GROMACS .gro file of C-alpha atoms in nm:
model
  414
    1UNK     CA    1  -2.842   0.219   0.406
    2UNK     CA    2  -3.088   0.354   0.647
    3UNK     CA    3  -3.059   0.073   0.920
    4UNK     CA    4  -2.655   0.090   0.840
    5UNK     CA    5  -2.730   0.471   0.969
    6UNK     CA    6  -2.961   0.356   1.277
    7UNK     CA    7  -2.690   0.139   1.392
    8UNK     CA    8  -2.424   0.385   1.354
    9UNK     CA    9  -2.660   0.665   1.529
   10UNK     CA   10  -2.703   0.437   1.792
   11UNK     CA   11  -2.306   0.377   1.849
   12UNK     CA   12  -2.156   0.675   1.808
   13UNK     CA   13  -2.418   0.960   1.794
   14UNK     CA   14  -2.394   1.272   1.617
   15UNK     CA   15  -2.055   1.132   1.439
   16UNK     CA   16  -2.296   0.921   1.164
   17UNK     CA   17  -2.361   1.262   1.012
   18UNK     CA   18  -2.044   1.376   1.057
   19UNK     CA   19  -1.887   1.049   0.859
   20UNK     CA   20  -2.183   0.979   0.660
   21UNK     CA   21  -2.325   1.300   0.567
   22UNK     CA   22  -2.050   1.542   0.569
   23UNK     CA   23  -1.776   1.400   0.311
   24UNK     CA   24  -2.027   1.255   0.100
   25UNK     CA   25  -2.191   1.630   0.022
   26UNK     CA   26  -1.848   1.760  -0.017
   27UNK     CA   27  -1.756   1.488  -0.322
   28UNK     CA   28  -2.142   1.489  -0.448
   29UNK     CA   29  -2.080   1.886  -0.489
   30UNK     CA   30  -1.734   1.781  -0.635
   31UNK     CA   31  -1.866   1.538  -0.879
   32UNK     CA   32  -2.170   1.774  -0.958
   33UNK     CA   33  -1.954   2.078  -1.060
   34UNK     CA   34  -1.662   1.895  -1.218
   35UNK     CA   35  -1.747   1.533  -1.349
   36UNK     CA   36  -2.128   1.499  -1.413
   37UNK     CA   37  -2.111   1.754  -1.722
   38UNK     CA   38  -1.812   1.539  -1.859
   39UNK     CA   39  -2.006   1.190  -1.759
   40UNK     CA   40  -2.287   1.318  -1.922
   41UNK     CA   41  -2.106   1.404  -2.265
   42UNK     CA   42  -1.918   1.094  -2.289
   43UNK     CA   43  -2.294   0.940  -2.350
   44UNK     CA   44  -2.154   0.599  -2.259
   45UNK     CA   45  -2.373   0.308  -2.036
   46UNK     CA   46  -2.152   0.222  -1.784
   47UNK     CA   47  -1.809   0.259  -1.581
   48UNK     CA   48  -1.637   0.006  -1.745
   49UNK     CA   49  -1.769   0.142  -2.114
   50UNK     CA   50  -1.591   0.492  -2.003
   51UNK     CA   51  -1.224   0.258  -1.889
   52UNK     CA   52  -1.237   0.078  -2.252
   53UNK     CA   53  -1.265   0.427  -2.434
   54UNK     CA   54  -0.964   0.547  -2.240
   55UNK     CA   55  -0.749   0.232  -2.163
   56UNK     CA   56  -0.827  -0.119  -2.245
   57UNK     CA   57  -1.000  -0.400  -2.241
   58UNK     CA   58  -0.815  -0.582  -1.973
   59UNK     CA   59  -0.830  -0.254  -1.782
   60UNK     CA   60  -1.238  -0.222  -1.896
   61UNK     CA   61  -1.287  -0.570  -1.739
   62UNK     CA   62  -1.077  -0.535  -1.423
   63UNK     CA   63  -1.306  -0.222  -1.381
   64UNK     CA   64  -1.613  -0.478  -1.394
   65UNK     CA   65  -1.494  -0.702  -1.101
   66UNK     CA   66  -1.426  -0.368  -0.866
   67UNK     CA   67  -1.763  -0.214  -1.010
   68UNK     CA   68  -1.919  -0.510  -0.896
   69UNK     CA   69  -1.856  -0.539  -0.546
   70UNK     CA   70  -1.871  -0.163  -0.482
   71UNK     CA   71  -2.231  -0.197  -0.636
   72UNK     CA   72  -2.334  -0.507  -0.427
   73UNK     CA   73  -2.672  -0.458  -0.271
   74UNK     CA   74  -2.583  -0.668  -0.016
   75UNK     CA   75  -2.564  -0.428   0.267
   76UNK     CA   76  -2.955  -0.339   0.144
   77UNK     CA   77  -3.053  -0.766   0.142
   78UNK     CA   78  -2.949  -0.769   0.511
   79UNK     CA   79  -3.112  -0.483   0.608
   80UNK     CA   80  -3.446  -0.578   0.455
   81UNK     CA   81  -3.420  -0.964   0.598
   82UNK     CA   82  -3.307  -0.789   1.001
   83UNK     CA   83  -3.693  -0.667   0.905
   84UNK     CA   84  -3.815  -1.017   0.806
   85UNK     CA   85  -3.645  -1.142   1.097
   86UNK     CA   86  -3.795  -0.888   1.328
   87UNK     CA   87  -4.163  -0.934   1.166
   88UNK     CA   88  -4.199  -1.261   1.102
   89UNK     CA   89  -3.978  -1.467   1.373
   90UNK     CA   90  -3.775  -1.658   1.089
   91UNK     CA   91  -3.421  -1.685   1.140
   92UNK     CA   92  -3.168  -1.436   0.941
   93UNK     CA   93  -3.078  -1.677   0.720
   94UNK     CA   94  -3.383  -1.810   0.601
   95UNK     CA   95  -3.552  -1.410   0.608
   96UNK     CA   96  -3.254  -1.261   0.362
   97UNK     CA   97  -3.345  -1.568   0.122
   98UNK     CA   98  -3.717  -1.435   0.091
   99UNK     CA   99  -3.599  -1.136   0.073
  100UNK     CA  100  -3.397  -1.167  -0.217
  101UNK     CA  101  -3.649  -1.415  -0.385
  102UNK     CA  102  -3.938  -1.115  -0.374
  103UNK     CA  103  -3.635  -0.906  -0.526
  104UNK     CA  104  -3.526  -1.077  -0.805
  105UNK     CA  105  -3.878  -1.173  -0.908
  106UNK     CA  106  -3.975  -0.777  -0.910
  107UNK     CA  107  -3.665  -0.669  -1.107
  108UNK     CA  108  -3.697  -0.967  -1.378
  109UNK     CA  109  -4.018  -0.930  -1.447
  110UNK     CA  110  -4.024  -0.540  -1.452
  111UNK     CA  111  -3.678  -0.484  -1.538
  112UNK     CA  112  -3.544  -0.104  -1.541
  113UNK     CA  113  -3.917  -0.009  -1.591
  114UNK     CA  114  -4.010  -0.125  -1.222
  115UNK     CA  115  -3.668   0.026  -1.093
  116UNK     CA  116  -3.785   0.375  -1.253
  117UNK     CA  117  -4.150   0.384  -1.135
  118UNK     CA  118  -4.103   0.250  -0.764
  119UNK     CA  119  -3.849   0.500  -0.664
  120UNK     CA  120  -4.039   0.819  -0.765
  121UNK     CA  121  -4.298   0.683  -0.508
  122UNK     CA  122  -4.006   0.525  -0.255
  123UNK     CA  123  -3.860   0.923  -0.228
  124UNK     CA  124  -4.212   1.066  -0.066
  125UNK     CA  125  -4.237   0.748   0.155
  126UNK     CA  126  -3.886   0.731   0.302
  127UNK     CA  127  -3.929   1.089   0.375
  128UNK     CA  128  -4.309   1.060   0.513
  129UNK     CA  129  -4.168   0.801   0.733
  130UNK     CA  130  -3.928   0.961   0.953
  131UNK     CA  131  -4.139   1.290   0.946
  132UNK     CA  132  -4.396   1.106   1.132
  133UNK     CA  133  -4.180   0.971   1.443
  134UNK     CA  134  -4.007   1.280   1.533
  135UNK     CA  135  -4.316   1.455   1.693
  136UNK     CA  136  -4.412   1.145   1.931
  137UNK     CA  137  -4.033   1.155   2.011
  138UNK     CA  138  -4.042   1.530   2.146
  139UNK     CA  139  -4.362   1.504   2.262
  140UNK     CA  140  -4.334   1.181   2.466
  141UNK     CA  141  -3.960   1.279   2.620
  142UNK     CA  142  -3.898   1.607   2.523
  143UNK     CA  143  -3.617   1.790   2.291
  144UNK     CA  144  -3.209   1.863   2.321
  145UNK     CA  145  -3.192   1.837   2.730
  146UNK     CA  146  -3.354   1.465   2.711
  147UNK     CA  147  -3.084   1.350   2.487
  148UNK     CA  148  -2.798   1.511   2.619
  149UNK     CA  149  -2.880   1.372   2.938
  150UNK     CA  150  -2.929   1.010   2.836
  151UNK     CA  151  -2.683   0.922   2.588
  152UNK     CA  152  -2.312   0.895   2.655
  153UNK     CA  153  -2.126   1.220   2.646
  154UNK     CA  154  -1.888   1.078   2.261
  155UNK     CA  155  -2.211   1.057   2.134
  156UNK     CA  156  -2.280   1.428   2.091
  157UNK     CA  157  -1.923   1.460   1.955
  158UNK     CA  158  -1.791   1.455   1.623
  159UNK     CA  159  -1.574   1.159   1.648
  160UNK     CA  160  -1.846   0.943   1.851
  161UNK     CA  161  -1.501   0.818   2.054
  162UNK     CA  162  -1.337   0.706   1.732
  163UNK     CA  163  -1.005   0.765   1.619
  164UNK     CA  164  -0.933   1.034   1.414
  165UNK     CA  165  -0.783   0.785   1.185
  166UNK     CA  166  -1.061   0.590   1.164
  167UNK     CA  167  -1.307   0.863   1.090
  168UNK     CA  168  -1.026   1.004   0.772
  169UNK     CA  169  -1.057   0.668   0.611
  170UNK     CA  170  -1.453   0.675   0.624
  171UNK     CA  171  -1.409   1.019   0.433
  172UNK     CA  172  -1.163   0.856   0.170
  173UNK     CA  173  -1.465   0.583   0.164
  174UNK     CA  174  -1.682   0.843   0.064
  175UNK     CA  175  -1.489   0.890  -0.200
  176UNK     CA  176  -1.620   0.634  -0.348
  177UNK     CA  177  -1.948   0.887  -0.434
  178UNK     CA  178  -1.651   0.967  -0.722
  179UNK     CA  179  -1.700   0.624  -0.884
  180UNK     CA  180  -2.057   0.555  -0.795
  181UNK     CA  181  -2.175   0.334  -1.103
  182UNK     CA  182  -2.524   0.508  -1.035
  183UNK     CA  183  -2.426   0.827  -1.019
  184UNK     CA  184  -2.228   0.754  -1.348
  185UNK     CA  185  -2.543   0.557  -1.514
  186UNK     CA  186  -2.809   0.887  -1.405
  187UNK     CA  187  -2.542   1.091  -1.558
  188UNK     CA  188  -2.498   0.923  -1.888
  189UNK     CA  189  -2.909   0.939  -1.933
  190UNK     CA  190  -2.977   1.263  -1.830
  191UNK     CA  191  -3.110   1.492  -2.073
  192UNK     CA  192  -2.799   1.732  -2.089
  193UNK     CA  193  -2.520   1.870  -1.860
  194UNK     CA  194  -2.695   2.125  -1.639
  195UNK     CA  195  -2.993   1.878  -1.552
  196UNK     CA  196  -2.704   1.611  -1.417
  197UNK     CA  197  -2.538   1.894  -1.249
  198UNK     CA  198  -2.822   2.065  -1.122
  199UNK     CA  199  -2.992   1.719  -0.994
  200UNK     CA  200  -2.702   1.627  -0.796
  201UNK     CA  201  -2.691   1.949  -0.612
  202UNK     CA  202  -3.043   1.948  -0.513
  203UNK     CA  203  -3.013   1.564  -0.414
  204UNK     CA  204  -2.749   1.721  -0.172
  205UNK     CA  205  -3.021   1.940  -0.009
  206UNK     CA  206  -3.264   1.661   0.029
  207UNK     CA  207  -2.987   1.384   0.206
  208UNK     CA  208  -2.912   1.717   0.438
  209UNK     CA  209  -3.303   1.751   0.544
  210UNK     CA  210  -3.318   1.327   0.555
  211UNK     CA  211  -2.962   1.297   0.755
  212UNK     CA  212  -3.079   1.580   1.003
  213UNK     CA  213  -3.422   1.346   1.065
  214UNK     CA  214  -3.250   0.997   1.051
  215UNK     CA  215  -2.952   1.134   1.289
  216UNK     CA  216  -3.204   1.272   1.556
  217UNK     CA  217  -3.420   0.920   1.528
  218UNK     CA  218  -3.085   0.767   1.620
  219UNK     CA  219  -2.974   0.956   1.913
  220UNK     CA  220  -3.352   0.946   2.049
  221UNK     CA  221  -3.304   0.535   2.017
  222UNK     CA  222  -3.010   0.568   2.222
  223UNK     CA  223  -3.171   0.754   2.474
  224UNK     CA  224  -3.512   0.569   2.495
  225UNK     CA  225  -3.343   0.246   2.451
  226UNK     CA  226  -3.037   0.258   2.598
  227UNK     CA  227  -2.944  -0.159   2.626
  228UNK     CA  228  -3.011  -0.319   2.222
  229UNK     CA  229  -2.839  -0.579   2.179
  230UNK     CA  230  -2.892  -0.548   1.774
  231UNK     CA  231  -2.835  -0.187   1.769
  232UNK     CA  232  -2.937  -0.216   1.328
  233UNK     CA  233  -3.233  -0.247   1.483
  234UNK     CA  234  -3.250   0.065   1.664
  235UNK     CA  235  -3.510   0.233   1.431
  236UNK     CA  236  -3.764  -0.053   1.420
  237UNK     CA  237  -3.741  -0.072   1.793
  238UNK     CA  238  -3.788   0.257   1.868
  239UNK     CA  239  -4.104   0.254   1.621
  240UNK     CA  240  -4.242  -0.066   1.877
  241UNK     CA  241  -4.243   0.082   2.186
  242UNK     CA  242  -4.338   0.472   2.085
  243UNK     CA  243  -4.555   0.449   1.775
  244UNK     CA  244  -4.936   0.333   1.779
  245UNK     CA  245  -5.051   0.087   1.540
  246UNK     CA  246  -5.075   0.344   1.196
  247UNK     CA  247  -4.809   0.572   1.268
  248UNK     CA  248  -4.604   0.235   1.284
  249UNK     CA  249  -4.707   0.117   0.945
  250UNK     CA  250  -4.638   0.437   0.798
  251UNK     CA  251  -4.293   0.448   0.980
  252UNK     CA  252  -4.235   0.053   0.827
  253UNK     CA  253  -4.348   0.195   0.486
  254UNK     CA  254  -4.087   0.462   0.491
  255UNK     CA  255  -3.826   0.230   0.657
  256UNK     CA  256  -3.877  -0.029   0.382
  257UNK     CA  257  -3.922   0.211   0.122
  258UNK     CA  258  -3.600   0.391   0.201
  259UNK     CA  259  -3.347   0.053   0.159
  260UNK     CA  260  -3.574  -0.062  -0.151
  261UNK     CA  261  -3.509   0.224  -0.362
  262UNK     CA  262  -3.128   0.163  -0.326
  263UNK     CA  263  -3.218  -0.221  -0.301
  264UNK     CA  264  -3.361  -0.251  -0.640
  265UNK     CA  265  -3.106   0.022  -0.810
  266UNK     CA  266  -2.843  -0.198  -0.698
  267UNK     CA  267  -2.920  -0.443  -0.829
  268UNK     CA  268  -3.021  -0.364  -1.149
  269UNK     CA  269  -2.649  -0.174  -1.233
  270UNK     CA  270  -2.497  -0.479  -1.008
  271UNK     CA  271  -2.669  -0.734  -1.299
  272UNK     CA  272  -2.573  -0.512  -1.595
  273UNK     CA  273  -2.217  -0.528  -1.499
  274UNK     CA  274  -2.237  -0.863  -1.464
  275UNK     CA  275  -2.432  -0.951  -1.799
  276UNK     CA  276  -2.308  -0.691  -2.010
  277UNK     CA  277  -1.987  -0.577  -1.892
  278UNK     CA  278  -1.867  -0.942  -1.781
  279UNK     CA  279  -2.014  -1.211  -1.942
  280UNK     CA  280  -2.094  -1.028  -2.297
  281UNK     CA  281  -1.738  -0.869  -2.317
  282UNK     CA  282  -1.565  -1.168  -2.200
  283UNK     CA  283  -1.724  -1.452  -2.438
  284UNK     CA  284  -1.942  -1.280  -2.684
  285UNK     CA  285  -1.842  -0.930  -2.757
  286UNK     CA  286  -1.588  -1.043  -3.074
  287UNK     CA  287  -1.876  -1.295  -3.184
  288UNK     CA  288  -2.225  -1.143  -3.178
  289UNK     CA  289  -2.339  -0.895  -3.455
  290UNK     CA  290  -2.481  -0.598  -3.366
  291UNK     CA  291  -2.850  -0.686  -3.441
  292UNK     CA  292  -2.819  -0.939  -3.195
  293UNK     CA  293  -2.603  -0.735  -2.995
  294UNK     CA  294  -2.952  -0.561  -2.728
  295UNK     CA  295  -3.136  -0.888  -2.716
  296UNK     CA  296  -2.843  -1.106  -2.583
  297UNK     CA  297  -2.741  -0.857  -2.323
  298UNK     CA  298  -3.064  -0.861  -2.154
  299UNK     CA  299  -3.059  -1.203  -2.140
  300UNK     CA  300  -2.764  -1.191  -2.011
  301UNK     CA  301  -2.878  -0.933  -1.712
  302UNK     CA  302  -3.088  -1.142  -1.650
  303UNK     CA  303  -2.891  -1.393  -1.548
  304UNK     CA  304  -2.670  -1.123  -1.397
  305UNK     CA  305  -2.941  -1.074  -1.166
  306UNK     CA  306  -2.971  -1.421  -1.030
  307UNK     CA  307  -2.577  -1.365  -0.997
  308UNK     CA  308  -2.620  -1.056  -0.815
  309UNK     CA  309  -2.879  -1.243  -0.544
  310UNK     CA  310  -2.670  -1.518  -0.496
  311UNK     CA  311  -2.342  -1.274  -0.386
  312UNK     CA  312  -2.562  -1.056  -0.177
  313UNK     CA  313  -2.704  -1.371   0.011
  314UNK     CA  314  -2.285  -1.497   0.038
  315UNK     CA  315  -2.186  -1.135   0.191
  316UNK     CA  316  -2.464  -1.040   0.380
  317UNK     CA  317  -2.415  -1.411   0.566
  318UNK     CA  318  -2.068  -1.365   0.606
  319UNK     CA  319  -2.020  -1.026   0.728
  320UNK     CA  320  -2.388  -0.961   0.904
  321UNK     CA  321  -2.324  -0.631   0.972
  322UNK     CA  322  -2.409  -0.352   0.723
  323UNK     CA  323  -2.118  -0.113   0.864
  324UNK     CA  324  -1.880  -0.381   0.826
  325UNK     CA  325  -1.983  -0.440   0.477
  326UNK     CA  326  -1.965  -0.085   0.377
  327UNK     CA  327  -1.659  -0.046   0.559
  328UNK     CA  328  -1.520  -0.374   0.386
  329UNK     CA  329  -1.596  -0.338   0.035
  330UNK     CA  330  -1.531   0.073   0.072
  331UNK     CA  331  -1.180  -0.031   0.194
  332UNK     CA  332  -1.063  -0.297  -0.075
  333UNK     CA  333  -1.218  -0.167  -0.375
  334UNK     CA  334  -1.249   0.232  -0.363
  335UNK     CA  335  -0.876   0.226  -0.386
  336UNK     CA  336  -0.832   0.016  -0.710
  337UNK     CA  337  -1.131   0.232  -0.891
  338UNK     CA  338  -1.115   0.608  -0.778
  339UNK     CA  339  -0.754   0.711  -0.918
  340UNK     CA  340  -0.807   0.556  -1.297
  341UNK     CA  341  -1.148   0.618  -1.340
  342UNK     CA  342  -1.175   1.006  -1.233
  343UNK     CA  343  -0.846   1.099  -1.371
  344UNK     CA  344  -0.952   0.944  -1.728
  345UNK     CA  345  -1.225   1.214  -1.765
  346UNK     CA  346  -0.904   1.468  -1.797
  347UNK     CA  347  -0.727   1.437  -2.113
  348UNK     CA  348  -0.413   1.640  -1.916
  349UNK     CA  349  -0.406   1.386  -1.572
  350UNK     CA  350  -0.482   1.041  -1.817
  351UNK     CA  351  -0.224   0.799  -1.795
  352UNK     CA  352  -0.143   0.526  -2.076
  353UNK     CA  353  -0.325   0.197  -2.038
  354UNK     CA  354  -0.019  -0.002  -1.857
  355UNK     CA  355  -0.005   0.268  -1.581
  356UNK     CA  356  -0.377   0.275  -1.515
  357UNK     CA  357  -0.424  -0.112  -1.524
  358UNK     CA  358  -0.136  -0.149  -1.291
  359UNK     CA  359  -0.283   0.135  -1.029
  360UNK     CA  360  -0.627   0.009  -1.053
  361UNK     CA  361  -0.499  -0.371  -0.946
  362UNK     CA  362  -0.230  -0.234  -0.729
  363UNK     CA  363  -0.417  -0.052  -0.543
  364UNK     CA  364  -0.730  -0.318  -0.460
  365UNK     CA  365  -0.488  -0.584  -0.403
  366UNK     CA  366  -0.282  -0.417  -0.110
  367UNK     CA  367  -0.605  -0.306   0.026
  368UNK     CA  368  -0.749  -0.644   0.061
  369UNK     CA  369  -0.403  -0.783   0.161
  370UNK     CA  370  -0.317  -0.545   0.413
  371UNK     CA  371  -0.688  -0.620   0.526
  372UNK     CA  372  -0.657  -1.032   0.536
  373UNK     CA  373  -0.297  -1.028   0.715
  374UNK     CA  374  -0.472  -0.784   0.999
  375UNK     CA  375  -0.770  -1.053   1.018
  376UNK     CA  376  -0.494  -1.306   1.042
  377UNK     CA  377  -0.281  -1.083   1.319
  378UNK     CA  378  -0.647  -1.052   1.504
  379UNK     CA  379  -0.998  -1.166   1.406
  380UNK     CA  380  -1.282  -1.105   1.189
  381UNK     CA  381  -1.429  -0.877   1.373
  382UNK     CA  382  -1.117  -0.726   1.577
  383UNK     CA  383  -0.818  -0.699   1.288
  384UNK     CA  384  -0.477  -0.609   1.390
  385UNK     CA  385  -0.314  -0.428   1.127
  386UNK     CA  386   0.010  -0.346   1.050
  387UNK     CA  387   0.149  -0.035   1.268
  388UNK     CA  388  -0.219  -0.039   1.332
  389UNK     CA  389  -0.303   0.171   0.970
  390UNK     CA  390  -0.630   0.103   0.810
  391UNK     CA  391  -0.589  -0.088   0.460
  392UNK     CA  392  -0.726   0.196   0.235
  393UNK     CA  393  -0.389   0.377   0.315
  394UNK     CA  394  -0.186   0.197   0.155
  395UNK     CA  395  -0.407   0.082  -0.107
  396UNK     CA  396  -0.428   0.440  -0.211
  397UNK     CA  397  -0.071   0.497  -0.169
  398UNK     CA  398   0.049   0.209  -0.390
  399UNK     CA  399  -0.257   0.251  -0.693
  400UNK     CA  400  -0.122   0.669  -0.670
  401UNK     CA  401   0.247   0.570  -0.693
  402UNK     CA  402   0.133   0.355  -1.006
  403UNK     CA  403  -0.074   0.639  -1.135
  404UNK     CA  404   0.206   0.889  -1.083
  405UNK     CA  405   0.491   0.686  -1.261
  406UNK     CA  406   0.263   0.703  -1.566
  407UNK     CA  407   0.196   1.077  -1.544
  408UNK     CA  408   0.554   1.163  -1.525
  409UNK     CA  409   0.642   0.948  -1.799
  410UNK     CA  410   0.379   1.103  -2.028
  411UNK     CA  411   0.477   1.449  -1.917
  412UNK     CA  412   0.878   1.325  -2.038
  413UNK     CA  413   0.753   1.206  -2.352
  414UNK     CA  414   0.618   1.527  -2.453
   0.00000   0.00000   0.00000
């Protein structure tokens, strides 16, 4: 979500690696040490496969819906098309559609194949990218006393100016690295235990370097550019008034490069879910042989795909903001997800089916209520919500009352 980070940077300063890069190492490690071995031994597909083994169907498709929203790649879609906009002139509208079109034609053609080979080469670009703007930075305005002295004084705090509150529930969001459908997926493929523990923990190293160069980029567009209006954009116009014409491309390369990794991941798990953990389980899982089984769910991602472009193209119009989205989908659907799904890799914390079904809609249901009645109180973009608490609260309080009710009666059973 690079631009999500530019704009972010650009905001609040030094607080976009404190709420984006902090809490997100902390449950990667967690994952890494205590989940990925068990993930990786359950040798299942996907998130929903792991809720049927342990609950139920109803429960395994419930999973689906929440799996499929927290894997939208719509936040990537609208950061590609702010490119197209920027580029080309087109309007955002009309840029996300080409940008999705180029997308889905990529992914059906080349399927997991082109997913696999593109980011190998995407990881060395993202990186060369932001390696190459830091020196004109420094050299053209110079290091730690530039910045301090030309951004606002929040922005070299950890908070940026935001409520403590605010910044906790962007750590429960992170949470959602917990229930990551791609962190699950790498798991289930990887070769044995220690290579999906071992991979996560050096991935941690490599988002510290990458946060530590994307977080400097950001406060350097704040300073340089104090007055954007489309502060996404901070990155791209820092690149246009610092960069010469080669440095620039390479910067764009790595820019692009960086949201098309996730971009084409995205949607790849998002049309799986959709064609094999939706549309298969619902109307052809009791009817299909087993021969036929493969063939008809790639069709069926296929179409999932299509699917997938035409819900990233819905959210990224409605909420053009890729904070907001994040912030959105983190807050509704992390809460359903996150209690169920970790706890059923623990034969000791596993609750019966009932329990787990009822925290996993519970819990996304006040979430996007509490969320809706605060747009109501206020506005889209301005909620009021009740005795001002954040709607992940409360989602996670009701979906852990549901989850708790089960564990004690399965401890009284005993």
């Amino acid at each position: 979500g690079i631009l999500g980070v530019g704009e972010f940077s650009y905001r609040y300063g030094i607080s976009n690696w404190f709420i984006f890069g902090v809490p997100y190492y902390f449950f990667a490690i967690i994952f890494a040490v205590f989940l990925a071995p068990k993930i990786n031994s359950a040798r299942l597909h996907t998130i929903p496969d792991k809720l049927l083994e342990s609950y139920d169907r109803r429960t395994a498709l419930m999973g689906s819906f929440l799996t499929l929203f927290i894997v939208t790649p719509a936040p990537y879609v609208l950061m590609v098309g702010l490119i197209v906009e920027m580029i080309s002139g087109w309007n955002l509208f009309v840029s996300v559609i080409f940008t999705t079109i180029l997308s889905v034609v990529y992914l059906y053609s080349g399927g997991l194949h082109s997913d696999v080979r593109t980011n190998a080469l995407e990881f060395v670009l993202m990186y060369i990218g932001f390696a190459v703007i830091l020196p004109y930075c420094y050299n053209g305005y110079g290091g730690l006393d530039f910045i301090r002295s030309h951004v606002p004084p929040a922005h070299l705090t950890l908070t940026g100016g935001n409520s403590w509150q605010y910044i906790i529930a962007w750590f429960f969001i992170a949470s959602w690295t917990m229930i990551d459908p791609a962190f699950h997926q790498r798991c289930y493929a990887a070769r044995n235990s220690n290579v999906a523990r071992y991979g996560i923990l050096v991935s941690v190293i490599f988002w510290l370097l990458f946060d530590f160069m994307t977080s400097t980029v950001g406060l350097y567009s704040r300073a340089i550019l104090p007055n954007l209006t489309q502060p996404a954009m901070s990155y791209p116009a820092l690149a246009e008034v610092l960069l010469p014409p080669f440095v620039k491309g390479l910067f764009y390369v790595g820019l692009l490069a960086t949201i098309m990794s996730s971009l084409e991941s995205l949607t790849f798990i998002s049309a799986v879910t959709i064609g094999k953990d939706i549309v298969y389980r619902v109307f052809f899982e009791q009817k299909i042989t087993s021969l036929r089984k493969d063939q008809l769910i790639r069709r069926l991602s296929a179409l999932g795909i299509i699917i997938t472009a035409l819900i990233s193209i819905a959210l990224s119009m409605l909420i053009p903001s890729v904070i907001k989205i994040w912030y959105t989908l983190g807050t509704i659907f992390v809460p359903g997800l996150i209690v169920p799904l970790v706890t059923s890799y623990f034969s000791r914390l596993k609750v019966d089916s009932n329990s787990a079904f009822l925290s996993m809609t519970s819990g996304w249901v006040t979430s996007f209520l509490w969320l809706a009645i605060g747009m109501f109180r206020g506005s889209l973009n301005s909620p009021q919500y009740i005795f001002s608490v954040e709607p992940m609260y409360p989602g996670l309080l009701i979906s852990f009352f549901f989850y708790g009710h089960g564990l004690r009666l399965k401890i009284l059973t005993k």
